[in-house]
Short mmCIF file of C-alpha atoms in Angstrom, two decimals:
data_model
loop_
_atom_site.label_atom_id
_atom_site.label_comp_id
_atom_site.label_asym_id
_atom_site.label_seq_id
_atom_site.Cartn_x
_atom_site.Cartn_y
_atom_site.Cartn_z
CA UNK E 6 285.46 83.18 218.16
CA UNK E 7 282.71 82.22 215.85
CA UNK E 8 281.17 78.37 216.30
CA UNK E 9 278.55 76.33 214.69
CA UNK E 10 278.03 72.83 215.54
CA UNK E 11 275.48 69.91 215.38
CA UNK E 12 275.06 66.41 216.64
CA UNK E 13 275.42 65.18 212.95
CA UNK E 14 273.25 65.42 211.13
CA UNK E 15 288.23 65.14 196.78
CA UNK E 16 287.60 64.46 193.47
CA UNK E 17 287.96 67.99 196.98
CA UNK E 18 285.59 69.30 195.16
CA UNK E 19 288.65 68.02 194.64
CA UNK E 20 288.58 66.12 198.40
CA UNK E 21 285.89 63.88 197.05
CA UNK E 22 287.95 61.87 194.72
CA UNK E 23 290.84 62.20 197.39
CA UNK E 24 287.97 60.26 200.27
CA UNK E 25 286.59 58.15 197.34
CA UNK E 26 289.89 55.47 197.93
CA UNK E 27 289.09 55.53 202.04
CA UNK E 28 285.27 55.01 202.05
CA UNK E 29 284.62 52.98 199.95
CA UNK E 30 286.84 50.11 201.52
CA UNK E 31 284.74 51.63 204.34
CA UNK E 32 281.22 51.45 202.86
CA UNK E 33 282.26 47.24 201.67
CA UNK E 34 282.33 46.45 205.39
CA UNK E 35 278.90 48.18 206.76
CA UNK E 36 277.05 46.71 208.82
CA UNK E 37 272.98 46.27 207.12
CA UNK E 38 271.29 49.22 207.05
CA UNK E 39 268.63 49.93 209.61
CA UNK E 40 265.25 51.18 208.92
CA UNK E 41 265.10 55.34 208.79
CA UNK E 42 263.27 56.95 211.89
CA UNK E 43 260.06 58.76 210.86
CA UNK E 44 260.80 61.82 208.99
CA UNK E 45 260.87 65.14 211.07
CA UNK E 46 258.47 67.76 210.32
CA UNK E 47 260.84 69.80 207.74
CA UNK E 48 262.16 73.08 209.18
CA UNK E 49 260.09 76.42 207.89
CA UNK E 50 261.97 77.65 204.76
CA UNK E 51 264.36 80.89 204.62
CA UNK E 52 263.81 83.67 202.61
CA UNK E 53 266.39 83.96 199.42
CA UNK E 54 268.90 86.47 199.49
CA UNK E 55 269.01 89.06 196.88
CA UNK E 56 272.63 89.34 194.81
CA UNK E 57 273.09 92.55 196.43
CA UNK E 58 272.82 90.79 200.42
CA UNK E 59 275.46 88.34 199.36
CA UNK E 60 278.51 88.59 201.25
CA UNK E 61 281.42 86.34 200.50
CA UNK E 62 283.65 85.46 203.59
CA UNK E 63 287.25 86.80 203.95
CA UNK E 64 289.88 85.04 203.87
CA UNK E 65 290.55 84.06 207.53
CA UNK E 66 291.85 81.44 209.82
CA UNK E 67 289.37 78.58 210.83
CA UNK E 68 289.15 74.97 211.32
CA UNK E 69 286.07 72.81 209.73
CA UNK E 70 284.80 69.15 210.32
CA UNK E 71 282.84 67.47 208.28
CA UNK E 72 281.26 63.69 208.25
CA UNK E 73 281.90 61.96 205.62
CA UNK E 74 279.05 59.58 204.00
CA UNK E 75 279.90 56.98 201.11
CA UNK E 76 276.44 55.56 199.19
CA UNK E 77 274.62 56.80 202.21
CA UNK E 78 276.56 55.40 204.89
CA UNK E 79 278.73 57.17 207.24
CA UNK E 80 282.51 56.26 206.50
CA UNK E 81 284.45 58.93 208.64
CA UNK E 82 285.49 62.32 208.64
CA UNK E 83 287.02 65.38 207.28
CA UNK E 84 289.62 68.37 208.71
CA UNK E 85 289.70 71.30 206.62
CA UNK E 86 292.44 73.67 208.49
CA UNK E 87 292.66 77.40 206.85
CA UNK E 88 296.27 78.93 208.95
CA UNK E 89 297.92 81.97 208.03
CA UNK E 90 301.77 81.97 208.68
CA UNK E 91 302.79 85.54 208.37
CA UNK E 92 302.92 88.18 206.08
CA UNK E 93 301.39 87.10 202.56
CA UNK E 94 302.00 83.63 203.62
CA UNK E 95 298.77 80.97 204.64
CA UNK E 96 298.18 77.38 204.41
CA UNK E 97 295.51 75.21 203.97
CA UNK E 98 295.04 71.57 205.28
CA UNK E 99 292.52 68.45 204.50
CA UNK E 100 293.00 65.40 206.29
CA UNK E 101 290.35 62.61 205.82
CA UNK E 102 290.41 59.54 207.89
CA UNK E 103 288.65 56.30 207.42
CA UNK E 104 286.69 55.69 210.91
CA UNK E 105 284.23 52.88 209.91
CA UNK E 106 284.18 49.73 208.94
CA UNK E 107 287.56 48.30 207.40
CA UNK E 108 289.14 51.42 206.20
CA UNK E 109 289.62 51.77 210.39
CA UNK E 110 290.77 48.60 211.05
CA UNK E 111 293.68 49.25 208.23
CA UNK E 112 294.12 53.22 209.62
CA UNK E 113 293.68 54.58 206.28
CA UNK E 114 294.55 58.37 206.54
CA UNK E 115 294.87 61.05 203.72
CA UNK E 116 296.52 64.68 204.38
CA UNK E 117 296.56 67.04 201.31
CA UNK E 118 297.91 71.16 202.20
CA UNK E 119 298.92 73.22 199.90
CA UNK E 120 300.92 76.90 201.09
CA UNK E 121 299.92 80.07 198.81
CA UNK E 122 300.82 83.45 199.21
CA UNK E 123 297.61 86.19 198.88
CA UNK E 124 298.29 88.99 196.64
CA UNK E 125 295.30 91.43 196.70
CA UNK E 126 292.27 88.61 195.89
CA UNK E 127 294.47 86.28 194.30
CA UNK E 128 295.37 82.99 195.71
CA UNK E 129 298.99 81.85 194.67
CA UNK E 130 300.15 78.45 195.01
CA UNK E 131 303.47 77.73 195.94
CA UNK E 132 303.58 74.04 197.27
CA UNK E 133 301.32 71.26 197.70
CA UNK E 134 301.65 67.78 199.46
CA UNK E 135 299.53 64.89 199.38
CA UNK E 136 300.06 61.95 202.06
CA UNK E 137 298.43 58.39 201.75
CA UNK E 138 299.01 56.50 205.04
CA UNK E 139 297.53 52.85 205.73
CA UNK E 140 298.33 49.88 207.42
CA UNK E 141 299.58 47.80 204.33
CA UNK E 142 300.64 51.20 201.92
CA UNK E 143 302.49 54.66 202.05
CA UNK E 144 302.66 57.11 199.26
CA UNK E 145 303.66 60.90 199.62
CA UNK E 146 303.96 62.88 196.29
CA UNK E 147 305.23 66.83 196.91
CA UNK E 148 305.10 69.85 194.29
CA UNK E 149 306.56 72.75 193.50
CA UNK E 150 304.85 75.92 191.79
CA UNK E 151 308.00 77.60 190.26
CA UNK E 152 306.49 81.10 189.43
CA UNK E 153 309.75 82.66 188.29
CA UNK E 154 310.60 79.78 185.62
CA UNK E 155 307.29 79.09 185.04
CA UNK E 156 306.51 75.74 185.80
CA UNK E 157 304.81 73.25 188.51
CA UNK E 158 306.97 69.95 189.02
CA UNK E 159 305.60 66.99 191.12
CA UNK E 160 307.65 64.57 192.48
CA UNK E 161 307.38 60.99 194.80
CA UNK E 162 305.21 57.84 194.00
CA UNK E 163 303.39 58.85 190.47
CA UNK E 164 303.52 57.96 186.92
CA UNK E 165 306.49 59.27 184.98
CA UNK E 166 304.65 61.20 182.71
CA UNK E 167 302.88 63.16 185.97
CA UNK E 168 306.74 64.04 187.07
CA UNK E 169 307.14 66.35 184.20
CA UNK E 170 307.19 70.22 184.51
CA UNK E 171 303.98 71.95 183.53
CA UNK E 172 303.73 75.56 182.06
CA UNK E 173 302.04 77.90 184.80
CA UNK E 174 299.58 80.52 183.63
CA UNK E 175 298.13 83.19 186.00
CA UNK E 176 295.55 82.14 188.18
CA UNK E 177 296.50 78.43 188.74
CA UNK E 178 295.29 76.50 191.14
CA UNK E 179 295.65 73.44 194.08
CA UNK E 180 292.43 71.44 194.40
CA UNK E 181 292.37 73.08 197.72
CA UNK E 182 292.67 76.65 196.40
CA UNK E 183 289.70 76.00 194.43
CA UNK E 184 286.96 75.43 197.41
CA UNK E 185 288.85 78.60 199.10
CA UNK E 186 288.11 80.38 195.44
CA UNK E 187 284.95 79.23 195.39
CA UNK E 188 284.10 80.23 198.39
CA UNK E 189 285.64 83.66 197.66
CA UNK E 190 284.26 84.25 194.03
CA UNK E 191 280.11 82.87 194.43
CA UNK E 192 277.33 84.90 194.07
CA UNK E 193 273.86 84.21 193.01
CA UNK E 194 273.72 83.62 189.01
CA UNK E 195 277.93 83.82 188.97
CA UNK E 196 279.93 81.84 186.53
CA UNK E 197 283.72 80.72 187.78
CA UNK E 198 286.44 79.36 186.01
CA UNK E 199 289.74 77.70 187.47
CA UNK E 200 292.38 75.97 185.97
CA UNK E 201 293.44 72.83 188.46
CA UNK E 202 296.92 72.37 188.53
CA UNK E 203 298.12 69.43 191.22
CA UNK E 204 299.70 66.03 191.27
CA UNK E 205 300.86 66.38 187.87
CA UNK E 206 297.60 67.39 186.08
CA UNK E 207 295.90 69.90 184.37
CA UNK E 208 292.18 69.78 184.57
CA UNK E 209 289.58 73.09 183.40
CA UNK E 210 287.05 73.27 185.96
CA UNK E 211 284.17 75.41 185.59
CA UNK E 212 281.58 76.20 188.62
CA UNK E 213 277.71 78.29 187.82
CA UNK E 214 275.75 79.52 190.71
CA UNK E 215 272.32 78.99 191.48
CA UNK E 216 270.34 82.26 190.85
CA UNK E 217 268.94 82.23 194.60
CA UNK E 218 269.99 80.53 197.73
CA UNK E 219 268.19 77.74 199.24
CA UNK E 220 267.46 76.15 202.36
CA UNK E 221 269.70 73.73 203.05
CA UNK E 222 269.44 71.37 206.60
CA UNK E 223 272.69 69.97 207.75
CA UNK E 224 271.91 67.89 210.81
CA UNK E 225 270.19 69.81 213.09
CA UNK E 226 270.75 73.24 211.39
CA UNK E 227 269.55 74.54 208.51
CA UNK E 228 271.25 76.93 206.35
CA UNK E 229 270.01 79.83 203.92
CA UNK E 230 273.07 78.52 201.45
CA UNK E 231 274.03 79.12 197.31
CA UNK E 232 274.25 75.83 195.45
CA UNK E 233 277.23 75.96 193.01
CA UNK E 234 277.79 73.16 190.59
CA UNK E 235 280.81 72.05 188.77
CA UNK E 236 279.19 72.76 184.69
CA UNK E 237 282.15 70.43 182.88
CA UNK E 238 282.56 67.73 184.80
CA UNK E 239 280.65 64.71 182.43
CA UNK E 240 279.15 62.04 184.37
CA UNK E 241 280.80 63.55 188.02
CA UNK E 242 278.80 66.01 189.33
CA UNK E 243 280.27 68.23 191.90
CA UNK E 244 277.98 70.18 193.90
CA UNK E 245 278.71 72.64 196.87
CA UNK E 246 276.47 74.61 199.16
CA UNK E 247 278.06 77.73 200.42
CA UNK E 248 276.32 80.06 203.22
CA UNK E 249 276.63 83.91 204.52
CA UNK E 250 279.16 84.06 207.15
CA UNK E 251 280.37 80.45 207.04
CA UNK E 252 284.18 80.52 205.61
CA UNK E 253 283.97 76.83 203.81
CA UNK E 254 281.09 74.76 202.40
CA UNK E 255 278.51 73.80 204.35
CA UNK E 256 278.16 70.75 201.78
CA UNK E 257 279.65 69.14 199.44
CA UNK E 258 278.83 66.28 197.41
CA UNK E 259 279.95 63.74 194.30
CA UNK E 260 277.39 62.18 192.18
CA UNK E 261 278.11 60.04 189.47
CA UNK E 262 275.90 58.28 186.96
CA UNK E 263 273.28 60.33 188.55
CA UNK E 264 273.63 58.63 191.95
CA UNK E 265 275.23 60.36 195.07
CA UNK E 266 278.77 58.68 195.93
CA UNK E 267 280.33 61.03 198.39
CA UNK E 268 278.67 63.81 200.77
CA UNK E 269 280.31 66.01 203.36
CA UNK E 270 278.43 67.49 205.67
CA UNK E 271 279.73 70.29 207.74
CA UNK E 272 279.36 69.32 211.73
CA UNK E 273 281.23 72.14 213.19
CA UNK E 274 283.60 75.22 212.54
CA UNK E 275 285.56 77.54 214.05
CA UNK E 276 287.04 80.80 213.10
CA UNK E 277 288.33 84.22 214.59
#
């Protein structure tokens, strides 16, 4: 079993604008912010890895946790869950859950999965589920990717117009499937393209890699990660950090206007 841990230090790619709802009821209720420590002496800097050292992670079981910061402020956490269920068959789970402030005292919870079948380095989606619990609301919306007609249906609390079947094309993707692609497509200097297909939308989302990893420090460990950014996303900037050996983001982080809005930072995984 492979763990990595520290003390602590969705817009999902795709979680982010899933959290954004949760923390910031969160972030409303914080407490004043404290003055920062001193700053530590920085850790020394890795060296880059060439294209050729890159190795992206396969597709495997693990479980992730991330904290979850809002404007700076911690809000609560994240569960990414990666399963495989036999044969072609996995799943993957994100549940976020509001653990500061008033999003706990109201229990706000969100649980998005999505099951997909693997066919050679393809990810296929086949269902997806999105669950918004809270003390004073309840909404569950459920889809359906209908390969042999063609279509993706959505159905539970949405707009009319997001109920209606959508044409598939190859390649289509859950908001989860696309950190899983990402994490399966990026190398130094790459440029990936997915077409998001959930909760009765269509979005084009289109990733570039940095030409050379970095050195990222996540809490009290620092990683020799590649910074991919989301290329057409307007005034949201999406922004994840991916490192050898590590089967999800170490980071991942909304900005908008220019301004960070939502970070997760990776605290511990586990994986076989």
């Amino acid at each position: 079993m492979r763990t990595s841990s520290s003390k602590v230090l969705f817009k999902p790619v795709l979680l982010l604008g899933a959290l954004l709802c949760t923390v910031a009821i969160a972030a409303a209720q914080e407490a004043p912010v404290t003055p920062a420590p001193p700053a530590e002496t920085a850790p020394p800097m890795l060296p880059a890895l060439p294209a050729l050292a890159w190795e992206p992670p396969p597709l495997e079981p693990f479980t992730a946790t991330y904290q979850a910061l809002y404007k700076g402020k911690e809000a609560g956490d994240a569960t990414m869950r990666v399963t495989h269920t036999g044969g072609d068959q996995w799943r993957v789970d994100m549940q976020v859950v509001g653990r500061r402030g008033f999003a706990s005292v109201l229990g706000l919870n969100l649980e998005q999965s999505t099951v997909f079948e693997k066919h050679g380095d393809v990810y296929v989606p086949l269902s997806q589920a999105t669950v918004r619990k809270g003390l004073f609301l309840g909404k569950k919306v459920t889809g359906t990717y209908n390969w042999p007609a063609g279509t993706a249906q959505w159905v539970g609390d949405l707009k009319k117009e997001r109920t209606q079947p959508i044409p598939l094309q190859p390649g289509d993707q859950s908001a989860l499937l696309i950190n899983l692609a990402i994490m399966r497509d990026a190398r130094p200097g790459a440029q990936m393209h997915y077409r998001y297909v959930d909760v009765g939308r269509v979005r084009q989302h289109d990733y570039q890699a940095a030409p050379d990893t970095e050195n990222v420090q996540v809490g009290e460990l620092s990683y020799n990660a590649l910074r991919v950014y989301r290329t057409n996303g307007g005034n949201d900037e999406t922004i994840l950090w991916v490192a050898n050996g590590v089967p999800t983001p170490v980071r991942i982080l909304q900005r908008e206007d220019g301004e960070d809005r939502i970070d997760l930072r990776l605290i511990e995984y586990q994986g076989v």
